[in-house]
Tab-separated table of C-alpha atoms in Angstrom:
chain	number	residue	atom	x	y	z
A	504	UNK	CA	0.000	0.000	0.000
A	505	UNK	CA	1.104	3.509	-0.782
A	506	UNK	CA	2.474	5.388	2.194
A	507	UNK	CA	3.570	8.949	2.835
A	508	UNK	CA	4.537	9.699	6.429
A	509	UNK	CA	5.293	12.972	8.156
A	510	UNK	CA	7.486	13.185	11.220
A	511	UNK	CA	5.011	14.906	13.513
A	512	UNK	CA	1.239	15.373	13.613
A	513	UNK	CA	1.455	18.380	15.934
A	514	UNK	CA	4.341	20.727	16.576
A	515	UNK	CA	4.655	23.842	18.731
A	516	UNK	CA	7.645	26.149	18.230
A	517	UNK	CA	8.663	29.625	19.286
A	518	UNK	CA	9.263	32.608	17.042
A	519	UNK	CA	12.781	32.589	15.648
A	520	UNK	CA	13.364	28.858	16.038
A	521	UNK	CA	14.602	26.764	13.140
A	522	UNK	CA	11.996	24.138	12.305
A	523	UNK	CA	12.381	20.921	10.319
A	524	UNK	CA	9.397	19.080	8.900
A	525	UNK	CA	10.210	15.664	7.505
A	526	UNK	CA	8.352	13.667	4.883
A	527	UNK	CA	9.118	10.115	3.816
A	528	UNK	CA	7.530	8.051	1.046
A	529	UNK	CA	8.055	4.344	0.500
A	530	UNK	CA	6.893	4.160	-3.132
A	531	UNK	CA	10.102	5.108	-4.957
A	532	UNK	CA	8.365	8.235	-6.237
A	533	UNK	CA	10.423	10.808	-8.085
A	534	UNK	CA	8.344	13.861	-7.310
A	535	UNK	CA	7.582	15.282	-3.897
A	536	UNK	CA	5.709	18.399	-2.806
A	537	UNK	CA	5.167	20.577	0.233
A	538	UNK	CA	1.905	22.491	0.636
A	539	UNK	CA	0.443	24.601	3.367
A	540	UNK	CA	-3.262	24.571	4.061
A	541	UNK	CA	-5.079	27.531	5.581
A	542	UNK	CA	-8.816	28.085	6.066
A	543	UNK	CA	-10.350	29.941	3.149
A	544	UNK	CA	-7.154	29.687	1.082
A	545	UNK	CA	-7.072	25.993	0.249
A	546	UNK	CA	-3.724	24.360	-0.485
A	547	UNK	CA	-0.807	26.436	-1.677
A	548	UNK	CA	2.385	24.946	-3.037
A	549	UNK	CA	5.555	25.951	-1.191
A	550	UNK	CA	8.255	23.888	-2.931
A	551	UNK	CA	8.541	20.748	-4.975
A	552	UNK	CA	11.288	18.385	-6.042
A	553	UNK	CA	11.418	16.128	-9.090
A	554	UNK	CA	14.674	14.375	-8.262
A	555	UNK	CA	17.316	14.028	-5.571
A	556	UNK	CA	18.973	17.372	-4.893
A	557	UNK	CA	16.578	19.095	-7.332
A	558	UNK	CA	14.073	21.633	-6.097
A	559	UNK	CA	11.804	24.285	-7.522
A	560	UNK	CA	9.888	27.095	-5.902
A	561	UNK	CA	6.164	26.874	-5.734
A	562	UNK	CA	3.741	29.726	-5.265
A	563	UNK	CA	4.727	30.807	-1.734
A	564	UNK	CA	8.405	29.886	-1.078
A	565	UNK	CA	9.309	32.937	1.009
A	566	UNK	CA	10.491	32.018	4.488
A	567	UNK	CA	11.001	28.354	3.578
A	568	UNK	CA	13.718	26.146	2.184
A	569	UNK	CA	13.834	22.442	1.355
A	570	UNK	CA	16.281	19.574	1.223
A	571	UNK	CA	16.170	16.346	-0.741
A	572	UNK	CA	19.309	14.305	-0.134
A	573	UNK	CA	17.618	10.941	-0.652
A	574	UNK	CA	14.827	9.980	-3.008
A	575	UNK	CA	12.460	8.912	-0.263
A	576	UNK	CA	12.851	11.952	1.992
A	577	UNK	CA	11.867	15.566	1.445
A	578	UNK	CA	12.391	18.069	4.254
A	579	UNK	CA	10.810	21.474	4.688
A	580	UNK	CA	12.841	23.978	6.711
A	581	UNK	CA	11.644	27.146	8.365
A	582	UNK	CA	14.887	29.046	8.918
A	583	UNK	CA	13.396	31.411	11.503
A	584	UNK	CA	9.811	30.566	12.350
A	585	UNK	CA	7.269	33.353	12.494
A	586	UNK	CA	3.690	33.424	13.756
A	587	UNK	CA	2.337	33.767	10.213
A	588	UNK	CA	3.772	30.344	9.469
A	589	UNK	CA	1.294	28.739	11.855
A	590	UNK	CA	-0.530	26.366	9.539
A	591	UNK	CA	-1.191	22.808	8.466
A	592	UNK	CA	1.659	21.461	6.303
A	593	UNK	CA	1.002	18.644	3.868
A	594	UNK	CA	3.528	16.581	1.980
A	595	UNK	CA	2.679	14.694	-1.227
A	596	UNK	CA	4.442	12.499	-3.765
A	597	UNK	CA	3.889	11.092	-7.238
A	598	UNK	CA	5.808	8.760	-9.529
A	599	UNK	CA	6.243	10.720	-12.750
A	600	UNK	CA	6.397	14.368	-13.703
A	601	UNK	CA	4.113	13.878	-16.651
A	602	UNK	CA	1.832	11.262	-15.201
A	603	UNK	CA	-1.855	11.921	-14.729
A	604	UNK	CA	-1.755	9.592	-11.797
A	605	UNK	CA	-2.542	10.458	-8.231
A	606	UNK	CA	-0.661	12.618	-5.804
A	607	UNK	CA	-0.485	10.756	-2.492
A	608	UNK	CA	-0.649	12.880	0.633
A	609	UNK	CA	0.711	12.440	4.122
A	610	UNK	CA	-1.482	13.030	7.198
A	611	UNK	CA	-0.218	16.552	7.714
A	612	UNK	CA	1.694	18.413	10.427
A	613	UNK	CA	-0.156	21.098	12.317
A	614	UNK	CA	2.473	23.673	13.260
A	615	UNK	CA	1.845	26.387	15.823
A	616	UNK	CA	4.403	29.163	16.175
A	617	UNK	CA	4.105	31.136	19.413
B	1427	UNK	CA	-2.669	31.058	-15.375
B	1428	UNK	CA	-4.614	28.065	-14.120
B	1429	UNK	CA	-7.314	28.508	-11.512
B	1430	UNK	CA	-10.093	26.537	-9.828
B	1431	UNK	CA	-13.233	28.017	-8.338
B	1432	UNK	CA	-15.469	25.908	-6.162
B	1433	UNK	CA	-18.579	26.804	-4.249
B	1434	UNK	CA	-17.948	28.227	-0.845
B	1435	UNK	CA	-19.193	26.372	2.133
B	1436	UNK	CA	-20.009	25.340	4.573
B	1437	UNK	CA	-22.651	23.024	3.190
B	1438	UNK	CA	-24.934	21.344	5.713
B	1439	UNK	CA	-27.240	18.511	4.650
B	1440	UNK	CA	-29.390	15.897	6.251
B	1441	UNK	CA	-28.556	12.230	5.745
B	1442	UNK	CA	-29.816	10.843	2.402
B	1443	UNK	CA	-30.003	14.298	0.817
B	1444	UNK	CA	-28.633	14.991	-2.674
B	1445	UNK	CA	-25.258	16.687	-2.844
B	1446	UNK	CA	-23.798	18.977	-5.487
B	1447	UNK	CA	-20.548	20.873	-5.050
B	1448	UNK	CA	-19.822	23.108	-8.011
B	1449	UNK	CA	-16.350	23.405	-9.503
B	1450	UNK	CA	-15.264	25.428	-12.518
B	1451	UNK	CA	-11.784	25.896	-13.856
B	1452	UNK	CA	-9.663	28.117	-16.057
B	1453	UNK	CA	-6.827	26.521	-17.967
B	1454	UNK	CA	-5.426	26.339	-21.464
B	1455	UNK	CA	-5.815	23.099	-23.338
B	1456	UNK	CA	-7.092	19.973	-21.653
B	1457	UNK	CA	-6.238	19.668	-17.982
B	1458	UNK	CA	-6.812	16.575	-15.866
B	1459	UNK	CA	-9.370	17.166	-13.132
B	1460	UNK	CA	-9.556	15.739	-9.633
B	1461	UNK	CA	-11.669	15.718	-6.509
B	1462	UNK	CA	-9.819	15.155	-3.249
B	1463	UNK	CA	-11.433	14.596	0.150
B	1464	UNK	CA	-10.014	15.410	3.571
B	1465	UNK	CA	-11.647	13.720	6.541
B	1466	UNK	CA	-11.232	15.350	9.958
B	1467	UNK	CA	-7.659	15.132	11.209
B	1468	UNK	CA	-6.326	13.457	8.080
B	1469	UNK	CA	-4.454	14.286	4.908
B	1470	UNK	CA	-6.026	14.451	1.454
B	1471	UNK	CA	-7.186	11.370	-0.417
B	1472	UNK	CA	-8.051	11.152	-4.076
B	1473	UNK	CA	-11.795	10.685	-4.432
B	1474	UNK	CA	-12.093	10.579	-8.220
B	1475	UNK	CA	-10.531	11.947	-11.368
B	1476	UNK	CA	-11.142	12.510	-15.085
B	1477	UNK	CA	-8.446	13.015	-17.664
B	1478	UNK	CA	-10.346	14.042	-20.778
B	1479	UNK	CA	-13.538	15.747	-21.869
B	1480	UNK	CA	-16.787	13.844	-21.198
B	1481	UNK	CA	-15.036	11.403	-18.864
B	1482	UNK	CA	-16.968	10.578	-15.727
B	1483	UNK	CA	-15.066	9.847	-12.553
B	1484	UNK	CA	-16.830	7.885	-9.832
B	1485	UNK	CA	-16.036	6.428	-6.427
B	1486	UNK	CA	-17.945	5.657	-3.207
B	1487	UNK	CA	-21.205	6.854	-4.779
B	1488	UNK	CA	-19.719	10.193	-5.832
B	1489	UNK	CA	-19.608	11.218	-9.483
B	1490	UNK	CA	-18.229	14.085	-11.526
B	1491	UNK	CA	-18.236	14.626	-15.282
B	1492	UNK	CA	-15.575	16.583	-17.142
B	1493	UNK	CA	-17.464	19.224	-19.132
B	1494	UNK	CA	-15.171	21.037	-21.532
B	1495	UNK	CA	-17.907	23.291	-22.919
B	1496	UNK	CA	-18.734	24.705	-19.490
B	1497	UNK	CA	-15.232	24.184	-17.988
B	1498	UNK	CA	-16.837	22.419	-15.044
B	1499	UNK	CA	-16.350	19.316	-12.915
B	1500	UNK	CA	-19.203	19.344	-10.415
B	1501	UNK	CA	-19.245	16.717	-7.670
B	1502	UNK	CA	-22.528	14.890	-7.015
B	1503	UNK	CA	-23.843	12.182	-4.743
B	1504	UNK	CA	-27.399	10.951	-4.683
B	1505	UNK	CA	-27.669	10.151	-0.982
B	1506	UNK	CA	-25.103	11.447	1.489
B	1507	UNK	CA	-24.189	9.776	4.765
B	1508	UNK	CA	-22.876	11.166	8.021
B	1509	UNK	CA	-19.527	9.566	7.185
B	1510	UNK	CA	-19.252	11.826	4.101
B	1511	UNK	CA	-18.680	14.831	6.368
B	1512	UNK	CA	-15.331	16.204	5.223
B	1513	UNK	CA	-13.661	18.972	3.228
B	1514	UNK	CA	-13.765	18.480	-0.538
B	1515	UNK	CA	-11.180	19.995	-2.886
B	1516	UNK	CA	-11.418	20.337	-6.630
B	1517	UNK	CA	-8.067	20.431	-8.435
B	1518	UNK	CA	-6.582	20.503	-11.904
B	1519	UNK	CA	-3.320	19.421	-13.456
B	1520	UNK	CA	-2.010	21.102	-16.549
B	1521	UNK	CA	1.556	21.332	-17.753
B	1522	UNK	CA	4.706	19.271	-17.529
B	1523	UNK	CA	5.793	20.079	-13.998
B	1524	UNK	CA	2.943	18.263	-12.305
B	1525	UNK	CA	1.819	21.106	-10.103
B	1526	UNK	CA	-1.760	20.705	-8.945
B	1527	UNK	CA	-3.924	23.818	-8.683
B	1528	UNK	CA	-6.514	23.510	-5.916
B	1529	UNK	CA	-9.773	25.228	-5.171
B	1530	UNK	CA	-10.259	26.619	-1.685
B	1531	UNK	CA	-12.201	23.631	-0.418
B	1532	UNK	CA	-15.817	23.085	0.607
B	1533	UNK	CA	-16.702	21.870	4.084
B	1534	UNK	CA	-19.593	19.396	4.039
B	1535	UNK	CA	-21.420	18.482	7.230
B	1536	UNK	CA	-24.050	15.749	7.112
B	1537	UNK	CA	-26.421	15.516	10.055
B	1538	UNK	CA	-28.251	12.319	11.031
């Protein structure tokens, strides 16, 4: 069965802290994505990666960076967390860049920045 | 650019009522269209999809038909259940970089 896991379901951090959100998929997928979900705004793409060490900015990359050192793992980094980064973060993966197949989502990490 | 507009919620129905959630899109060419569902406390799951005009996606009693002429992909179910309470997202895929464009989501609450 397809599986995308995220390191934490809930996370509370303080303003200015460096935050790491980890995502792991066990399907040998090439492409991985980080979204944030906010009420009334839907899902917005932060960054995506179509191969190891490759990354591209999504629609709202400011304040975030990513790392993909291994195919199965895609990390989202908040260099200096701010209160406006309080949100639900969702990771997703898919096999092929040009496939019309499904994006598989993790359960999400609800991050609160105090 | 690409965009998806879906009806704003929340939508509240009684069990066994008919459900329609409207979704229209703007995109060049022929995008693939998706409905995702998010149950409380969970991530998104694919509910159904359609990859070309006049295709009908269906799953768990839900249906949606890809209408090129009206650029729509409305979600329907004939008889909703309490367990269908969730947030529903319409999305499209167009282009070679596999970025999905999502609507803002519609919260559905079904009361017994």
